[in-house]
PDB file of C-alpha atoms in Angstrom:
ATOM      1  CA  MET U   1       0.065  -0.027  -0.014  1.00 63.00           C
ATOM      2  CA  ALA U   2       1.482   3.343  -1.014  1.00 67.00           C
ATOM      3  CA  LYS U   3       1.819   5.820   1.591  1.00 88.00           C
ATOM      4  CA  GLU U   4       0.316   9.217   1.239  1.00 93.00           C
ATOM      5  CA  PRO U   5       2.197  12.138   0.014  1.00 94.00           C
ATOM      6  CA  ALA U   6       4.363  14.065   2.549  1.00 93.00           C
ATOM      7  CA  SER U   7       2.335  17.223   2.416  1.00 96.00           C
ATOM      8  CA  ILE U   8      -0.766  15.040   3.713  1.00 97.00           C
ATOM      9  CA  ARG U   9       1.325  13.092   6.091  1.00 96.00           C
ATOM     10  CA  TYR U  10       2.751  15.858   7.827  1.00 97.00           C
ATOM     11  CA  ARG U  11      -0.405  18.212   7.551  1.00 98.00           C
ATOM     12  CA  ASN U  12       1.519  20.805   5.487  1.00 97.00           C
ATOM     13  CA  PRO U  13      -0.543  21.828   2.544  1.00 98.00           C
ATOM     14  CA  GLY U  14       2.220  24.046   0.964  1.00 94.00           C
ATOM     15  CA  ALA U  15       4.740  21.718   1.782  1.00 93.00           C
ATOM     16  CA  MET U  16       6.807  24.373   3.336  1.00 93.00           C
ATOM     17  CA  TRP U  17      10.352  23.882   4.805  1.00 91.00           C
ATOM     18  CA  GLY U  18      10.383  23.530   8.731  1.00 94.00           C
ATOM     19  CA  GLY U  19      12.572  25.205  11.332  1.00 92.00           C
ATOM     20  CA  ASN U  20      11.603  28.861  10.630  1.00 94.00           C
ATOM     21  CA  ALA U  21       9.850  31.461  12.429  1.00 95.00           C
ATOM     22  CA  ILE U  22       6.371  31.034  10.600  1.00 96.00           C
ATOM     23  CA  SER U  23       6.355  27.049  10.892  1.00 96.00           C
ATOM     24  CA  ARG U  24       7.217  27.557  14.647  1.00 96.00           C
ATOM     25  CA  ARG U  25       4.580  30.377  14.962  1.00 96.00           C
ATOM     26  CA  TRP U  26       1.831  27.701  13.646  1.00 96.00           C
ATOM     27  CA  GLY U  27       2.813  24.929  15.852  1.00 96.00           C
ATOM     28  CA  GLU U  28       5.431  23.045  14.074  1.00 96.00           C
ATOM     29  CA  GLN U  29       6.200  19.870  15.631  1.00 96.00           C
ATOM     30  CA  GLY U  30       9.455  19.126  14.007  1.00 94.00           C
ATOM     31  CA  ASN U  31      10.541  18.482  10.445  1.00 91.00           C
ATOM     32  CA  VAL U  32      11.491  15.718   8.280  1.00 93.00           C
ATOM     33  CA  MET U  33      14.193  15.251   5.358  1.00 84.00           C
ATOM     34  CA  LEU U  34      12.361  14.633   2.090  1.00 78.00           C
ATOM     35  CA  ALA U  35      14.150  12.058   0.003  1.00 71.00           C
ATOM     36  CA  ASP U  36      12.749  13.897  -3.084  1.00 57.00           C
ATOM     37  CA  GLY U  37      15.786  13.409  -5.452  1.00 54.00           C
ATOM     38  CA  MET U  38      16.082  17.203  -5.917  1.00 55.00           C
ATOM     39  CA  GLY U  39      18.996  17.814  -3.797  1.00 58.00           C
ATOM     40  CA  GLN U  40      17.716  20.801  -2.185  1.00 58.00           C
ATOM     41  CA  GLY U  41      17.927  19.335   1.436  1.00 64.00           C
ATOM     42  CA  ASN U  42      14.199  19.987   1.653  1.00 77.00           C
ATOM     43  CA  ARG U  43      12.942  19.453   5.398  1.00 88.00           C
ATOM     44  CA  ILE U  44       9.266  19.722   5.423  1.00 93.00           C
ATOM     45  CA  ALA U  45       7.559  20.921   8.377  1.00 96.00           C
ATOM     46  CA  VAL U  46       5.080  18.697  10.331  1.00 97.00           C
ATOM     47  CA  PHE U  47       1.805  20.456  11.907  1.00 97.00           C
ATOM     48  CA  PRO U  48      -0.406  18.943  14.326  1.00 97.00           C
ATOM     49  CA  ASP U  49      -3.381  19.153  12.249  1.00 97.00           C
ATOM     50  CA  TYR U  50      -4.586  20.629   8.932  1.00 98.00           C
ATOM     51  CA  VAL U  51      -5.666  23.953  10.372  1.00 97.00           C
ATOM     52  CA  HIS U  52      -2.281  24.742  11.594  1.00 97.00           C
ATOM     53  CA  GLY U  53      -0.621  23.748   8.333  1.00 98.00           C
ATOM     54  CA  ILE U  54      -2.943  25.873   6.385  1.00 98.00           C
ATOM     55  CA  CYS U  55      -2.170  28.940   8.862  1.00 97.00           C
ATOM     56  CA  ALA U  56       1.266  28.395   7.923  1.00 97.00           C
ATOM     57  CA  GLN U  57       0.709  28.280   4.308  1.00 97.00           C
ATOM     58  CA  ILE U  58      -1.246  31.507   4.452  1.00 98.00           C
ATOM     59  CA  ASP U  59       1.259  33.239   6.621  1.00 97.00           C
ATOM     60  CA  LEU U  60       4.206  32.206   4.361  1.00 97.00           C
ATOM     61  CA  TRP U  61       2.468  34.035   1.358  1.00 97.00           C
ATOM     62  CA  ARG U  62       2.420  36.960   3.318  1.00 97.00           C
ATOM     63  CA  THR U  63       6.221  37.395   3.681  1.00 96.00           C
ATOM     64  CA  PRO U  64       8.605  39.923   1.634  1.00 97.00           C
ATOM     65  CA  ARG U  65       9.490  36.908  -0.669  1.00 95.00           C
ATOM     66  CA  TYR U  66       5.972  36.392  -1.904  1.00 97.00           C
ATOM     67  CA  ARG U  67       3.766  39.389  -0.789  1.00 97.00           C
ATOM     68  CA  ASN U  68       2.685  41.904  -3.571  1.00 98.00           C
ATOM     69  CA  LYS U  69       4.329  39.903  -6.270  1.00 98.00           C
ATOM     70  CA  ARG U  70       2.964  38.701  -9.383  1.00 98.00           C
ATOM     71  CA  PHE U  71       1.866  35.215  -9.073  1.00 98.00           C
ATOM     72  CA  ALA U  72       4.028  33.923 -11.777  1.00 97.00           C
ATOM     73  CA  ASP U  73       7.106  35.455 -10.033  1.00 97.00           C
ATOM     74  CA  ALA U  74       6.039  34.219  -6.703  1.00 97.00           C
ATOM     75  CA  ILE U  75       5.376  30.758  -7.551  1.00 96.00           C
ATOM     76  CA  ALA U  76       8.770  30.525  -9.267  1.00 96.00           C
ATOM     77  CA  VAL U  77      10.195  31.396  -5.923  1.00 95.00           C
ATOM     78  CA  TRP U  78       7.904  29.057  -3.731  1.00 90.00           C
ATOM     79  CA  SER U  79       8.554  26.246  -6.125  1.00 88.00           C
ATOM     80  CA  GLY U  80      12.368  26.598  -6.038  1.00 85.00           C
ATOM     81  CA  GLY U  81      12.194  27.027  -9.743  1.00 85.00           C
ATOM     82  CA  ASN U  82      10.929  23.590 -10.309  1.00 86.00           C
ATOM     83  CA  TRP U  83       8.271  22.777 -13.030  1.00 88.00           C
ATOM     84  CA  VAL U  84       6.983  26.550 -12.793  1.00 95.00           C
ATOM     85  CA  ALA U  85       5.175  26.729 -15.890  1.00 96.00           C
ATOM     86  CA  SER U  86       3.285  23.616 -15.120  1.00 96.00           C
ATOM     87  CA  TYR U  87       2.741  24.852 -11.468  1.00 96.00           C
ATOM     88  CA  ILE U  88       0.983  28.033 -12.889  1.00 97.00           C
ATOM     89  CA  LYS U  89      -0.930  26.073 -15.305  1.00 97.00           C
ATOM     90  CA  PHE U  90      -2.233  23.735 -12.801  1.00 97.00           C
ATOM     91  CA  VAL U  91      -3.337  26.618 -10.530  1.00 97.00           C
ATOM     92  CA  LYS U  92      -4.865  28.598 -13.334  1.00 98.00           C
ATOM     93  CA  ASP U  93      -6.906  25.577 -14.749  1.00 98.00           C
ATOM     94  CA  ARG U  94      -8.450  25.187 -11.145  1.00 97.00           C
ATOM     95  CA  VAL U  95      -8.989  28.708  -9.836  1.00 97.00           C
ATOM     96  CA  PRO U  96     -11.158  30.939 -12.017  1.00 96.00           C
ATOM     97  CA  GLY U  97      -9.738  34.409 -12.470  1.00 96.00           C
ATOM     98  CA  MET U  98      -6.391  33.569 -11.492  1.00 97.00           C
ATOM     99  CA  ASN U  99      -3.692  34.363 -14.045  1.00 97.00           C
ATOM    100  CA  GLU U 100       0.123  35.013 -13.866  1.00 97.00           C
ATOM    101  CA  ASN U 101      -0.493  38.860 -12.961  1.00 98.00           C
ATOM    102  CA  THR U 102      -2.587  38.125  -9.951  1.00 98.00           C
ATOM    103  CA  ILE U 103      -0.901  39.991  -7.301  1.00 98.00           C
ATOM    104  CA  MET U 104      -0.222  37.730  -4.095  1.00 98.00           C
ATOM    105  CA  ASN U 105      -1.418  39.920  -1.082  1.00 97.00           C
ATOM    106  CA  ASP U 106      -3.738  39.957   1.908  1.00 97.00           C
ATOM    107  CA  ASP U 107      -6.902  40.762  -0.397  1.00 97.00           C
ATOM    108  CA  LEU U 108      -6.429  37.643  -2.483  1.00 97.00           C
ATOM    109  CA  LEU U 109      -5.574  35.666   0.671  1.00 97.00           C
ATOM    110  CA  ARG U 110      -8.675  36.682   2.353  1.00 96.00           C
ATOM    111  CA  SER U 111     -11.007  36.052  -0.580  1.00 96.00           C
ATOM    112  CA  LYS U 112     -12.768  33.067  -1.966  1.00 95.00           C
ATOM    113  CA  MET U 113     -10.377  33.309  -4.831  1.00 97.00           C
ATOM    114  CA  GLY U 114      -7.484  32.999  -2.223  1.00 97.00           C
ATOM    115  CA  ILE U 115      -8.864  30.014  -0.578  1.00 97.00           C
ATOM    116  CA  GLY U 116      -9.404  28.395  -4.029  1.00 97.00           C
ATOM    117  CA  PHE U 117      -5.690  29.118  -4.815  1.00 98.00           C
ATOM    118  CA  LEU U 118      -4.452  27.573  -1.650  1.00 98.00           C
ATOM    119  CA  ARG U 119      -6.500  24.439  -2.195  1.00 98.00           C
ATOM    120  CA  ALA U 120      -4.907  24.386  -5.909  1.00 98.00           C
ATOM    121  CA  GLN U 121      -1.495  24.545  -4.495  1.00 97.00           C
ATOM    122  CA  ALA U 122      -2.145  22.141  -1.930  1.00 98.00           C
ATOM    123  CA  TRP U 123      -3.227  19.763  -4.578  1.00 98.00           C
ATOM    124  CA  HIS U 124      -0.421  20.317  -6.861  1.00 96.00           C
ATOM    125  CA  GLU U 125       2.001  19.893  -3.919  1.00 93.00           C
ATOM    126  CA  ALA U 126       0.205  16.516  -2.694  1.00 96.00           C
ATOM    127  CA  GLY U 127      -0.254  15.383  -6.382  1.00 95.00           C
ATOM    128  CA  LYS U 128      -4.130  14.726  -5.570  1.00 97.00           C
ATOM    129  CA  PRO U 129      -6.983  16.683  -4.117  1.00 97.00           C
ATOM    130  CA  TYR U 130      -6.080  17.770  -0.633  1.00 98.00           C
ATOM    131  CA  PRO U 131      -8.124  16.040   2.002  1.00 98.00           C
ATOM    132  CA  ALA U 132      -8.717  19.068   4.580  1.00 98.00           C
ATOM    133  CA  PRO U 133     -12.339  19.944   5.012  1.00 97.00           C
ATOM    134  CA  ASP U 134     -13.787  23.122   3.847  1.00 94.00           C
ATOM    135  CA  ALA U 135     -14.074  24.253   7.624  1.00 96.00           C
ATOM    136  CA  ASP U 136     -10.586  23.946   8.077  1.00 97.00           C
ATOM    137  CA  TRP U 137      -9.650  26.164   5.211  1.00 97.00           C
ATOM    138  CA  LEU U 138     -12.128  28.995   6.690  1.00 95.00           C
ATOM    139  CA  GLU U 139     -10.862  28.482   9.976  1.00 96.00           C
ATOM    140  CA  ALA U 140      -7.225  28.962   9.033  1.00 97.00           C
ATOM    141  CA  GLN U 141      -8.161  32.142   7.022  1.00 95.00           C
ATOM    142  CA  ARG U 142      -9.877  33.449  10.259  1.00 95.00           C
ATOM    143  CA  ARG U 143      -7.133  32.815  12.655  1.00 96.00           C
ATOM    144  CA  VAL U 144      -4.600  34.489  10.287  1.00 96.00           C
ATOM    145  CA  PHE U 145      -6.500  37.427   9.426  1.00 95.00           C
ATOM    146  CA  GLY U 146      -9.015  37.736  12.363  1.00 91.00           C
ATOM    147  CA  GLY U 147     -12.822  38.346  11.806  1.00 67.00           C
ATOM    148  CA  THR U 148     -15.059  36.371   9.345  1.00 51.00           C
ATOM    149  CA  PRO U 149     -13.622  34.138   6.881  1.00 47.00           C
ATOM    150  CA  SER U 150     -14.898  33.906   3.051  1.00 46.00           C
ATOM    151  CA  VAL U 151     -17.883  31.765   3.138  1.00 43.00           C
ATOM    152  CA  ASP U 152     -19.313  29.324   0.271  1.00 43.00           C
ATOM    153  CA  VAL U 153     -15.831  27.996  -0.253  1.00 41.00           C
ATOM    154  CA  PRO U 154     -16.147  25.352  -3.234  1.00 42.00           C
ATOM    155  CA  SER U 155     -15.613  21.962  -1.901  1.00 41.00           C
ATOM    156  CA  ALA U 156     -13.465  21.166  -4.581  1.00 39.00           C
ATOM    157  CA  VAL U 157     -11.587  23.414  -6.903  1.00 42.00           C
ATOM    158  CA  ALA U 158     -12.989  22.460 -10.393  1.00 40.00           C
ATOM    159  CA  PRO U 159     -11.041  21.742 -13.484  1.00 36.00           C
ATOM    160  CA  GLU U 160     -14.066  22.452 -15.101  1.00 35.00           C
ATOM    161  CA  ARG U 161     -14.475  25.784 -13.858  1.00 38.00           C
ATOM    162  CA  ASN U 162     -17.662  25.708 -11.806  1.00 38.00           C
ATOM    163  CA  THR U 163     -19.387  28.836 -13.418  1.00 37.00           C
ATOM    164  CA  GLN U 164     -21.568  29.333 -10.175  1.00 43.00           C
ATOM    165  CA  TRP U 165     -18.536  29.674  -8.071  1.00 40.00           C
ATOM    166  CA  LEU U 166     -17.033  31.944 -10.566  1.00 39.00           C
ATOM    167  CA  GLN U 167     -19.820  34.434 -10.765  1.00 40.00           C
ATOM    168  CA  THR U 168     -20.038  34.382  -6.966  1.00 45.00           C
ATOM    169  CA  THR U 169     -16.215  35.162  -6.869  1.00 39.00           C
ATOM    170  CA  ILE U 170     -16.525  37.903  -9.400  1.00 36.00           C
ATOM    171  CA  ASN U 171     -19.496  39.511  -7.546  1.00 43.00           C
ATOM    172  CA  THR U 172     -17.524  39.346  -4.251  1.00 43.00           C
ATOM    173  CA  LEU U 173     -14.322  40.681  -5.670  1.00 38.00           C
ATOM    174  CA  GLY U 174     -16.194  43.365  -7.561  1.00 39.00           C
ATOM    175  CA  ALA U 175     -14.570  42.414 -10.692  1.00 34.00           C
TER     176      ALA U 175
END
């Protein structure tokens, strides 16, 4: 029986490295060396549950390495320069309205599109849909930003571009 991908086993949807201030802030319980064949010395952070891992994922996007950058530029950094074009395409195919020029900022991460992006990213990192329930994505968003999170998050980021969700997102974002 094949084991789950590391990002799922370690409740780390962004597959972020451990041993840093953000992973510790969100409850990192340690980190594990990945034998991923990339030779980058990746040590994935281990979180106690999906909510804490999603909080860390959101918070890392808010750091100067990624914040206020174009999605295409930010994902190139996030991915370590690995398979950037296919990563961008994967996200764009699953998140209506997301494109290379989408700015990675708090407004995006607070939005329904932001949740869609985070879920698509987690799916890409895991190689399959990420099993965190809708409530965990909303709770993480609430914890990171305070206040009321987005509502009506799509239960699955749809490759077929769910038009009802798209229309709701467009109305919410005022686009």
